[in-house]
XYZ file of C-alpha atoms in Angstrom:
684
model
C 44.300 94.240 55.301
C 43.963 96.140 51.670
C 40.326 95.799 51.405
C 40.846 95.661 47.300
C 42.495 92.217 47.954
C 39.080 90.953 49.618
C 36.189 88.970 48.049
C 33.037 88.292 49.802
C 31.146 85.631 47.350
C 28.390 83.113 47.396
C 27.842 80.115 45.155
C 24.004 79.788 44.484
C 22.300 77.210 42.157
C 19.263 75.085 41.585
C 19.469 71.730 43.465
C 21.780 69.067 41.941
C 23.345 71.587 39.852
C 26.795 70.897 41.352
C 27.206 73.948 43.713
C 28.370 72.154 46.643
C 30.777 70.158 44.466
C 32.061 73.408 43.012
C 32.662 74.570 46.694
C 34.507 71.392 47.641
C 36.865 71.640 44.743
C 37.700 75.288 45.722
C 38.671 74.116 49.012
C 40.926 71.550 47.565
C 42.500 73.889 44.795
C 43.356 76.599 47.623
C 44.608 74.088 49.985
C 42.125 74.578 52.337
C 41.131 70.954 52.485
C 43.700 68.119 51.521
C 41.281 65.746 50.033
C 38.203 66.421 47.665
C 34.804 65.977 49.660
C 32.174 64.152 47.929
C 28.315 65.046 48.314
C 27.300 61.618 47.690
C 29.762 59.989 49.662
C 28.789 62.332 52.654
C 32.381 63.613 53.031
C 31.749 67.206 51.901
C 33.408 69.734 54.185
C 30.781 72.337 53.673
C 27.857 70.020 54.318
C 28.887 69.160 57.846
C 25.376 68.723 59.517
C 24.529 64.915 59.973
C 21.141 65.654 58.307
C 23.169 66.944 55.360
C 25.345 63.996 55.112
C 22.396 61.575 55.269
C 20.453 63.436 52.403
C 23.434 64.360 50.355
C 21.694 68.014 49.977
C 22.768 71.425 51.469
C 20.512 72.854 54.122
C 22.309 75.244 55.853
C 24.587 78.082 54.308
C 28.178 77.276 55.265
C 30.958 79.950 55.455
C 34.467 79.786 54.946
C 37.878 81.809 54.314
C 40.118 80.757 51.662
C 43.345 82.371 49.882
C 44.152 82.709 46.214
C 46.403 84.820 44.242
C 47.213 86.822 47.340
C 43.571 87.721 48.001
C 41.318 86.547 50.744
C 38.066 85.125 49.715
C 35.063 84.797 52.240
C 32.827 81.972 50.598
C 29.266 81.092 51.462
C 28.045 77.804 50.132
C 24.307 78.214 49.879
C 21.369 75.432 49.741
C 19.717 74.766 46.426
C 16.322 73.279 47.563
C 13.568 75.785 47.652
C 12.556 74.786 51.220
C 15.943 76.383 52.422
C 15.390 79.625 50.289
C 15.788 81.776 53.365
C 19.604 80.676 53.669
C 20.129 81.921 50.111
C 18.237 85.262 50.872
C 19.914 86.378 53.949
C 23.382 85.384 52.396
C 22.969 87.346 49.387
C 21.981 90.065 51.718
C 25.539 90.471 52.942
C 27.594 89.224 50.140
C 29.408 91.517 47.374
C 29.300 89.045 44.484
C 27.874 85.726 43.504
C 28.760 82.559 41.269
C 25.478 81.051 39.891
C 26.039 77.554 38.966
C 24.019 75.980 36.020
C 23.743 72.546 35.102
C 24.995 71.815 31.605
C 22.064 69.339 30.993
C 19.303 70.613 32.755
C 20.114 74.332 31.989
C 18.125 77.100 33.732
C 15.815 75.431 36.247
C 12.870 76.628 38.654
C 15.333 77.514 41.581
C 17.871 79.119 39.215
C 15.300 81.873 38.516
C 14.529 82.101 42.198
C 18.083 82.640 43.136
C 18.766 84.949 40.112
C 15.758 87.271 41.201
C 17.190 87.160 44.932
C 20.346 88.405 43.575
C 18.806 91.102 41.662
C 17.139 92.187 44.802
C 20.511 93.186 46.072
C 21.871 94.387 42.941
C 24.698 91.798 43.126
C 27.514 91.349 40.351
C 27.382 87.798 39.131
C 29.500 85.210 37.284
C 27.902 82.029 35.667
C 29.439 78.684 35.662
C 28.097 75.856 33.299
C 29.128 72.685 35.053
C 28.675 69.136 34.345
C 29.875 69.376 30.728
C 31.141 65.838 30.989
C 27.707 64.220 31.076
C 25.777 63.403 28.218
C 23.358 65.633 26.598
C 25.144 68.652 27.976
C 24.904 71.798 26.008
C 27.160 75.013 26.510
C 25.550 77.185 23.802
C 21.730 76.263 24.820
C 22.443 76.815 28.505
C 23.834 80.499 27.605
C 20.763 81.029 25.514
C 18.488 80.085 28.486
C 20.301 82.252 30.828
C 19.809 85.291 28.364
C 16.055 84.352 27.473
C 14.645 83.125 30.779
C 16.594 85.271 33.118
C 16.971 88.231 30.857
C 20.696 88.442 31.933
C 23.500 89.888 29.552
C 25.167 86.579 29.765
C 28.526 86.780 27.807
C 31.065 83.743 27.423
C 34.521 84.274 28.177
C 35.489 80.641 27.579
C 34.024 77.931 25.454
C 34.274 74.160 25.792
C 36.636 71.668 23.828
C 34.663 68.671 22.781
C 37.040 65.717 21.652
C 36.111 62.083 21.286
C 32.432 63.158 22.429
C 33.239 64.238 25.620
C 34.496 67.489 27.433
C 38.213 67.761 26.850
C 38.933 71.641 28.350
C 38.215 75.276 27.452
C 39.567 77.918 25.386
C 40.057 81.069 27.273
C 38.522 83.900 24.980
C 40.504 86.668 27.273
C 43.801 85.355 26.701
C 43.247 83.151 23.619
C 44.784 80.121 25.264
C 43.875 76.548 25.600
C 43.288 75.294 29.058
C 43.087 71.574 29.599
C 44.337 69.013 32.163
C 47.459 66.813 31.339
C 45.610 63.646 32.647
C 42.187 62.431 33.766
C 43.628 62.733 37.369
C 41.104 65.237 39.263
C 44.344 66.513 41.167
C 46.051 67.277 37.971
C 46.646 71.006 37.424
C 45.230 72.238 34.099
C 47.662 73.843 31.946
C 47.805 76.765 29.667
C 48.832 76.360 25.961
C 48.613 78.181 22.730
C 45.631 77.726 20.278
C 46.068 74.833 17.931
C 45.319 75.478 14.422
C 41.907 73.146 14.631
C 40.487 75.604 17.191
C 41.721 78.817 16.168
C 38.681 79.609 13.648
C 35.854 78.825 16.189
C 37.992 80.811 19.037
C 38.545 83.633 16.708
C 34.765 84.120 16.059
C 33.824 83.589 19.564
C 36.373 86.298 20.959
C 35.202 88.520 18.130
C 31.419 88.196 19.501
C 32.984 88.952 22.974
C 34.843 91.705 21.805
C 31.992 93.420 20.098
C 29.712 93.045 23.234
C 32.274 94.555 25.604
C 33.135 97.382 22.974
C 29.540 98.384 22.655
C 29.691 99.351 26.449
C 33.138 100.761 26.582
C 33.925 103.612 24.432
C 37.870 103.391 24.807
C 37.701 99.539 23.651
C 35.246 100.628 21.027
C 37.811 102.886 19.439
C 40.294 100.522 19.321
C 37.935 97.730 17.917
C 36.543 99.680 15.133
C 39.836 101.132 14.221
C 40.982 97.445 13.914
C 43.895 97.903 16.714
C 45.099 95.133 18.830
C 43.207 94.631 22.214
C 45.623 93.797 24.813
C 44.273 91.003 27.198
C 44.703 93.119 30.374
C 42.559 95.926 28.621
C 39.658 93.595 27.961
C 40.017 92.005 31.385
C 39.819 95.381 32.848
C 36.657 96.378 30.892
C 35.014 93.143 31.752
C 35.496 93.977 35.390
C 33.956 97.203 35.180
C 31.040 96.046 32.982
C 30.313 93.200 35.639
C 30.485 95.697 38.638
C 28.055 97.727 36.629
C 25.900 94.531 36.200
C 25.896 95.338 32.071
C 27.669 91.998 31.598
C 27.532 88.399 33.273
C 30.961 86.346 32.187
C 30.029 83.304 31.614
C 32.719 80.099 32.381
C 32.407 76.532 31.970
C 33.912 72.983 33.579
C 33.121 69.868 35.246
C 33.507 70.355 38.955
C 33.314 66.790 39.852
C 36.436 66.388 37.838
C 37.962 69.379 39.103
C 38.139 71.032 35.570
C 37.527 74.779 35.266
C 37.629 75.399 38.999
C 40.923 77.091 39.155
C 39.733 79.484 36.389
C 36.477 80.164 38.068
C 38.775 81.237 41.174
C 40.653 83.500 38.994
C 37.539 85.108 37.688
C 36.009 85.869 41.190
C 39.326 88.026 41.667
C 39.395 89.508 38.353
C 35.727 90.227 37.825
C 33.829 90.104 41.142
C 33.788 93.391 43.693
C 35.928 94.093 46.570
C 33.969 95.699 49.713
C 35.608 98.971 48.421
C 33.897 98.519 44.877
C 30.460 98.039 46.504
C 31.098 101.675 48.258
C 29.456 102.688 51.519
C 26.038 101.268 52.971
C 23.154 103.533 53.614
C 20.766 103.042 56.522
C 18.791 104.872 58.802
C 19.848 106.690 62.024
C 17.741 106.229 64.946
C 17.131 109.935 65.489
C 14.305 111.074 63.507
C 14.670 108.429 60.574
C 17.479 110.386 58.651
C 19.637 108.563 56.289
C 23.133 107.302 57.655
C 26.160 105.963 55.781
C 29.029 103.992 56.475
C 32.315 103.572 54.221
C 34.067 100.262 54.172
C 36.911 101.572 56.279
C 38.255 100.097 59.631
C 38.529 103.834 60.815
C 34.671 104.534 60.577
C 32.352 103.987 63.427
C 31.449 100.227 63.663
C 28.482 98.980 61.528
C 27.767 95.131 61.283
C 24.638 93.241 60.326
C 23.586 90.060 61.931
C 22.306 87.814 59.094
C 22.248 84.286 60.483
C 21.591 82.660 63.911
C 22.868 79.191 64.232
C 21.562 77.207 67.377
C 23.516 74.825 69.197
C 22.833 72.417 72.163
C 24.406 74.858 74.586
C 24.164 78.152 72.810
C 24.103 80.299 69.801
C 26.212 81.635 66.834
C 25.399 84.866 65.498
C 27.000 85.506 62.021
C 27.625 89.034 61.294
C 28.910 90.985 58.139
C 30.853 94.045 59.223
C 30.644 96.753 57.005
C 32.720 99.479 58.667
C 35.008 100.169 61.855
C 36.508 97.332 63.929
C 34.684 94.566 65.902
C 36.548 93.575 69.032
C 35.961 91.009 71.800
C 34.175 92.465 74.626
C 33.526 95.967 73.380
C 30.008 97.080 74.010
C 27.592 97.091 71.237
C 24.275 98.589 70.672
C 21.361 96.462 68.864
C 19.348 98.738 66.376
C 16.076 96.995 66.962
C 15.920 96.709 70.683
C 18.165 99.654 71.790
C 19.940 97.536 74.305
C 23.755 96.937 74.776
C 25.158 93.793 73.483
C 28.841 92.142 74.069
C 30.521 89.472 72.077
C 32.286 87.057 74.285
C 34.396 85.600 71.385
C 34.739 86.419 67.594
C 35.012 83.185 65.412
C 36.149 82.760 61.844
C 34.480 79.972 60.550
C 35.343 77.212 58.042
C 31.730 75.135 57.970
C 31.480 74.135 61.498
C 35.214 74.315 62.428
C 36.201 77.788 64.074
C 39.077 79.651 64.797
C 38.994 82.523 67.308
C 40.326 85.935 66.620
C 40.676 89.144 68.625
C 38.880 91.538 66.084
C 37.285 91.689 62.774
C 37.559 94.546 60.273
C 35.445 96.086 57.724
C 34.811 93.747 55.006
C 34.864 90.584 57.316
C 32.259 87.844 57.808
C 32.575 86.055 61.150
C 30.641 84.478 63.808
C 30.009 85.933 67.537
C 29.366 84.033 70.597
C 27.606 85.598 73.692
C 24.978 87.881 72.030
C 21.976 87.533 74.064
C 18.960 89.342 72.188
C 20.236 89.867 68.669
C 18.247 88.345 65.872
C 18.370 87.848 62.083
C 18.482 91.283 60.404
C 19.430 93.477 63.391
C 22.280 96.174 63.073
C 24.921 96.264 65.490
C 26.803 99.772 66.249
C 29.099 101.589 68.620
C 27.154 103.872 71.231
C 26.684 107.464 69.585
C 26.971 106.180 66.379
C 23.451 104.665 65.508
C 22.435 103.246 62.299
C 19.944 100.518 61.215
C 20.739 98.855 57.965
C 17.878 97.207 55.806
C 17.397 93.249 56.770
C 16.662 90.515 54.426
C 12.885 89.903 53.651
C 11.647 86.196 53.951
C 8.718 84.228 52.638
C 5.768 83.365 54.927
C 5.696 79.535 55.426
C 3.001 77.571 53.315
C 2.833 74.556 55.423
C 1.905 73.664 58.914
C 1.407 70.802 61.181
C 0.429 69.768 64.583
C 3.258 68.724 67.164
C 3.416 67.320 70.621
C 6.096 65.590 72.860
C 5.631 61.863 73.156
C 6.214 62.193 76.942
C 4.036 65.091 78.327
C 6.879 65.878 80.799
C 8.820 66.995 77.906
C 6.429 69.868 76.637
C 8.252 72.497 78.258
C 11.438 71.295 76.615
C 10.047 70.989 73.468
C 8.514 74.440 73.578
C 11.970 75.874 74.420
C 13.600 73.827 71.785
C 11.084 74.947 69.054
C 11.522 78.642 70.192
C 15.138 78.413 69.561
C 14.816 76.921 66.317
C 12.536 79.594 65.401
C 15.045 82.362 66.252
C 17.315 80.549 63.830
C 15.095 80.116 61.008
C 13.027 83.095 59.779
C 10.963 80.946 57.662
C 9.987 78.565 60.532
C 7.087 79.633 62.773
C 5.519 78.136 66.252
C 2.267 78.781 67.577
C -0.057 77.391 70.143
C -3.804 77.062 70.191
C -5.325 78.868 73.418
C -8.338 76.926 73.287
C -7.046 73.281 72.585
C -3.360 73.954 74.024
C -2.310 72.227 70.747
C 1.095 73.539 69.414
C 1.576 73.991 65.714
C 4.773 74.472 63.330
C 4.816 76.229 60.012
C 7.410 76.031 57.383
C 8.360 76.365 53.721
C 7.653 72.631 53.017
C 7.673 69.100 53.697
C 11.355 68.502 53.681
C 11.826 71.740 55.884
C 9.461 70.585 58.554
C 10.986 67.035 58.421
C 14.268 68.292 58.794
C 13.575 70.391 61.893
C 11.790 67.263 63.383
C 14.975 65.151 63.075
C 16.935 68.149 64.481
C 14.770 67.863 67.571
C 15.750 64.399 67.867
C 19.577 64.656 67.116
C 20.358 68.341 68.616
C 17.726 68.390 71.642
C 17.094 64.552 72.403
C 13.373 65.065 72.164
C 11.009 62.688 70.420
C 7.690 64.200 69.297
C 4.480 63.136 67.257
C 3.483 65.217 64.520
C -0.023 65.600 62.789
C -0.928 65.545 59.085
C 0.874 68.540 57.076
C -1.751 71.064 56.153
C -1.590 74.163 54.096
C -0.741 77.409 55.896
C -3.966 79.405 54.789
C -4.467 83.044 55.310
C -7.330 85.492 55.788
C -8.312 88.817 54.298
C -11.004 91.382 53.805
C -13.373 91.156 51.134
C -14.452 94.983 51.270
C -13.930 97.916 53.163
C -15.936 98.146 56.696
C -15.708 99.890 59.939
C -15.680 98.996 63.468
C -16.090 100.533 66.975
C -15.010 99.065 70.145
C -15.851 100.322 73.761
C -14.255 98.726 76.828
C -15.863 99.952 80.063
C -15.222 98.226 83.521
C -15.285 98.784 87.071
C -12.592 97.386 89.031
C -13.288 98.102 92.835
C -13.408 101.668 93.128
C -11.744 102.656 90.056
C -13.213 102.569 86.445
C -11.381 101.506 83.281
C -12.300 103.259 79.908
C -11.076 102.761 76.441
C -12.964 103.728 72.998
C -11.425 103.275 69.490
C -13.269 103.705 66.034
C -11.496 102.305 62.981
C -11.772 101.679 59.182
C -10.382 98.507 57.501
C -9.567 98.415 53.605
C -8.437 95.717 51.487
C -4.721 96.527 50.424
C -3.072 93.846 48.123
C 0.308 95.706 48.302
C 0.457 95.005 52.311
C 2.084 91.874 53.392
C 0.394 91.792 56.772
C -1.646 94.377 58.567
C -0.529 98.070 57.903
C -1.829 100.660 60.746
C -2.512 104.163 60.150
C -3.423 106.843 62.695
C -6.114 109.514 61.681
C -7.768 110.193 65.048
C -7.397 113.701 66.551
C -4.982 114.080 69.351
C -7.896 114.918 71.686
C -9.666 111.880 70.754
C -6.814 109.483 71.295
C -3.771 110.676 73.643
C -0.574 109.931 72.112
C 0.517 107.887 75.042
C -2.101 104.992 74.148
C -1.427 104.854 70.374
C 1.365 102.363 70.623
C -1.133 100.147 72.493
C -3.552 100.200 70.089
C -1.440 99.505 67.224
C 0.036 96.408 69.094
C -3.380 95.320 69.763
C -4.591 95.574 66.161
C -1.475 93.628 64.981
C -2.069 90.928 67.948
C -5.816 90.447 66.724
C -4.830 89.935 63.126
C -2.810 86.703 64.089
C -6.035 84.911 64.125
C -9.048 85.556 62.121
C -12.444 85.198 63.674
C -13.967 82.648 61.529
C -11.078 80.346 60.647
C -8.292 81.177 62.799
C -5.682 81.765 60.375
C -3.366 85.082 60.157
C -5.102 88.200 58.538
C -3.043 89.725 55.675
C -3.334 92.506 53.010
C -5.229 94.722 55.312
C -4.935 98.442 56.161
C -6.364 99.487 59.495
C -7.077 103.252 59.809
C -7.892 104.438 63.182
C -10.384 107.272 62.812
C -11.280 108.040 66.231
C -12.368 107.395 69.925
C -12.828 108.952 73.224
C -11.326 109.296 76.444
C -11.911 109.654 80.014
C -10.163 112.185 82.046
C -9.261 109.720 85.060
C -10.105 106.085 83.925
C -8.298 105.788 80.514
C -5.293 103.507 80.492
C -3.298 101.338 77.845
C -4.982 97.985 78.538
C -8.464 99.538 78.157
C -7.361 100.769 74.609
C -6.045 97.862 73.655
C -9.058 95.871 74.348
C -11.231 98.499 72.623
C -8.871 98.404 69.657
C -9.237 94.477 69.673
C -13.115 94.688 69.670
C -13.192 97.394 66.967
C -11.010 95.301 64.626
C -12.835 92.042 64.949
C -16.181 93.731 64.549
C -14.743 95.322 61.191
C -13.534 92.217 60.076
C -16.822 90.476 60.563
C -18.902 93.048 58.798
C -16.391 93.520 56.009
C -16.550 89.623 55.064
C -13.729 87.393 54.993
C -11.805 85.873 52.223
C -9.601 82.630 52.787
C -6.423 82.714 50.704
C -4.315 79.522 49.771
C -0.688 79.423 48.448
C -0.233 79.151 44.862
C 3.115 77.455 43.653
C 5.143 77.724 40.687
C 5.756 74.302 39.065
C 8.466 73.042 36.741
C 8.317 69.393 35.500
C 11.072 67.523 33.327
C 9.588 64.600 31.663
C 9.966 62.373 28.860
C 7.890 63.443 26.191
C 5.812 60.282 26.042
C 4.575 60.884 29.542
C 3.781 64.567 29.140
C 0.100 64.098 28.058
C -0.655 62.150 31.082
C 1.246 64.504 33.309
C -0.612 67.390 31.810
C -4.043 65.786 32.312
C -3.329 65.132 36.127
C -2.345 68.714 36.680
C -5.507 70.057 35.429
C -7.323 67.784 37.635
C -5.246 69.256 40.385
C -6.461 72.888 39.340
C -3.220 73.516 37.853
C -2.553 76.101 35.051
C -0.084 75.098 32.496
C 1.781 78.225 31.150
C 4.551 76.875 28.853
C 5.153 73.635 27.533
C 8.940 73.529 25.771
C 10.277 70.473 23.919
C 14.057 69.977 23.909
C 14.883 66.831 22.102
C 13.039 63.868 23.719
C 12.367 65.951 26.929
C 9.420 68.228 27.600
C 9.312 71.071 30.327
C 6.019 71.966 31.721
C 5.729 75.287 33.758
C 2.841 76.907 35.646
C 0.975 77.448 38.491
C -1.068 75.021 41.019
C -2.441 75.298 44.321
C -0.429 73.815 47.112
C -2.969 71.917 48.461
C -3.502 70.017 45.418
C 0.096 68.866 45.641
C 0.527 66.564 48.669
C 1.922 63.336 47.775
C 2.776 64.632 44.003
C 6.096 63.031 44.057
C 4.761 59.447 44.482
C 2.029 60.199 41.635
C 4.649 61.675 39.346
C 6.747 58.643 39.515
C 3.976 56.344 38.829
C 2.888 58.681 35.858
C 6.305 58.672 34.179
C 7.729 55.416 35.268
C 10.026 57.174 37.656
C 11.639 59.229 34.930
C 10.072 62.820 35.525
C 10.908 65.413 38.168
C 9.177 68.451 39.648
C 10.112 71.495 41.532
C 7.759 73.856 43.173
C 8.274 77.186 44.753
C 6.025 79.683 46.495
C 4.192 82.319 44.038
C 1.633 84.038 45.598
C -1.680 83.775 47.592
C -4.983 83.558 45.879
C -8.868 83.194 47.168
C -9.847 79.660 47.784
C -12.778 78.565 45.647
C -16.131 78.041 47.311
C -16.197 74.413 46.643
C -12.951 74.015 48.448
C -13.631 75.805 51.586
C -14.530 72.710 53.733
C -11.087 71.314 52.798
C -9.536 74.365 54.476
C -11.255 74.126 57.857
C -8.873 74.665 60.941
C -7.789 71.935 62.922
């Protein structure tokens, strides 16, 4: 296939902006589905999981392939709830473009900012779609202004809505200068293009002039024509918009009402006209296994194979591994090498997915997004390549869990099955953690929020037929170092006739820029032989999984191994690992521990008359209100608050606002726990 005719794009948004409804209308308009799926009715094709249908929200990213105007489009519909932000992160890692959906009433919301930052991280060109313009209180111009001010985005309307009779009646296409409107209220009726009527011409000409000015500022050829008063052809304007969208210097903004299937076909046209093909994105860069040198792969089926595993999905009897093929050809049964393990893998089947429906194909080419069956040891973020052509691409980065709870099977005979099921779910979800307490034997699970953990517990029942008891949800605290310190560990034993000897000295330093524990070796080769250094590093990292006082993971620490000694005959890996563990724990104890708690960003939308009570309640919960914005009769409250203070907040907010306010929380950072709150943070 000609790669210029391929588009890999995703649809991202804050929850309830209408993202999945946009996806469902795309499936209908492209002929992929013959009826319009409805999220509220549980009939959306892309929300295929029973849990999604019951709750009316997207939980897992779903992929499909559609056709439009002679192009093939690989579409991924992503969740909007903050608890499932990992699904957005790993999808954006492999996509070439994105459509960001905004609610025409609510505008830019908390998760809108999160997904925008995620797209920024991977330098993804974007379109914006202002949805729900048929709703009372919608305001296209206000939403565009918010996209510019809150997201710092160069939003540029290429359409403006037509309001007739107090409601949404269609759009003016500013590129072609046509009116696009439905011939009837029937959602299945195809919108028709017509010349501008006189009553809209003045407003349309004014808006198009602003569009031309903005585009011409960034395009010399267009600027010359614009300043000279020459006519700018539709195709010239469209080509300039494409160049600038690919360069991320503009974000074209479209509008409509997905629930009424208005503006969706124009959005599909814009995906083809403005978003990149794999050729536009160019070669990917990674590291070759030998010596860490750079390696590049062009989007070409003739190049050596390079594919990134970005998602694992656990089924009752196996796993699906979703991959993006960046170069070469991926064929059934052909040997692959995993960049992380260095071990061979082999795909038994290659599947082209439509949500949970699948079609088997014999090969996938550069640019394709497919699912593989039969991979045994591949995890999220692993690169697959041909033997002799090694490369490791950068993997997506995921936030740490912020909540934890104890879990145990209702029947003790099911404990082994429960552990196996939890481990499989942990392989699927990079923001889900499973840990066991060696002293009590208790299992703990950690995730991104109460909904995240609740959904996983329900999946245990539905997919693995396991019933479990869970404890009270608790905050996932972490520990760090108060000040620099040093430690020394000696492990000397006599085992039978043979001695065992290990000796390590190290220094610990606070390092706020380090996510977990960073290990550096400064010891001389004569003190610590190279053969034992990997064991020392592993031991330090393992020791950091549980702090000596509270038992929480240790983070933001740099461990510098400064020396040690060896014995000519008795030194071995086990002894050095034990010595490193002793040295780390001694240094951590003398350096003083600081307990850290997760701080959340909040955004609350409330009728103005309830804002005072909500503010007072937030302050009582240790919240810091950074911004209060009034928009008519509604107030937006934004700021930060410790997660530990927000359990049960949805119930409290309903009581404070007579059920009329809403709140969104998302992880922000970790901060020290105040001294008067340390008792609350005591472990299980």
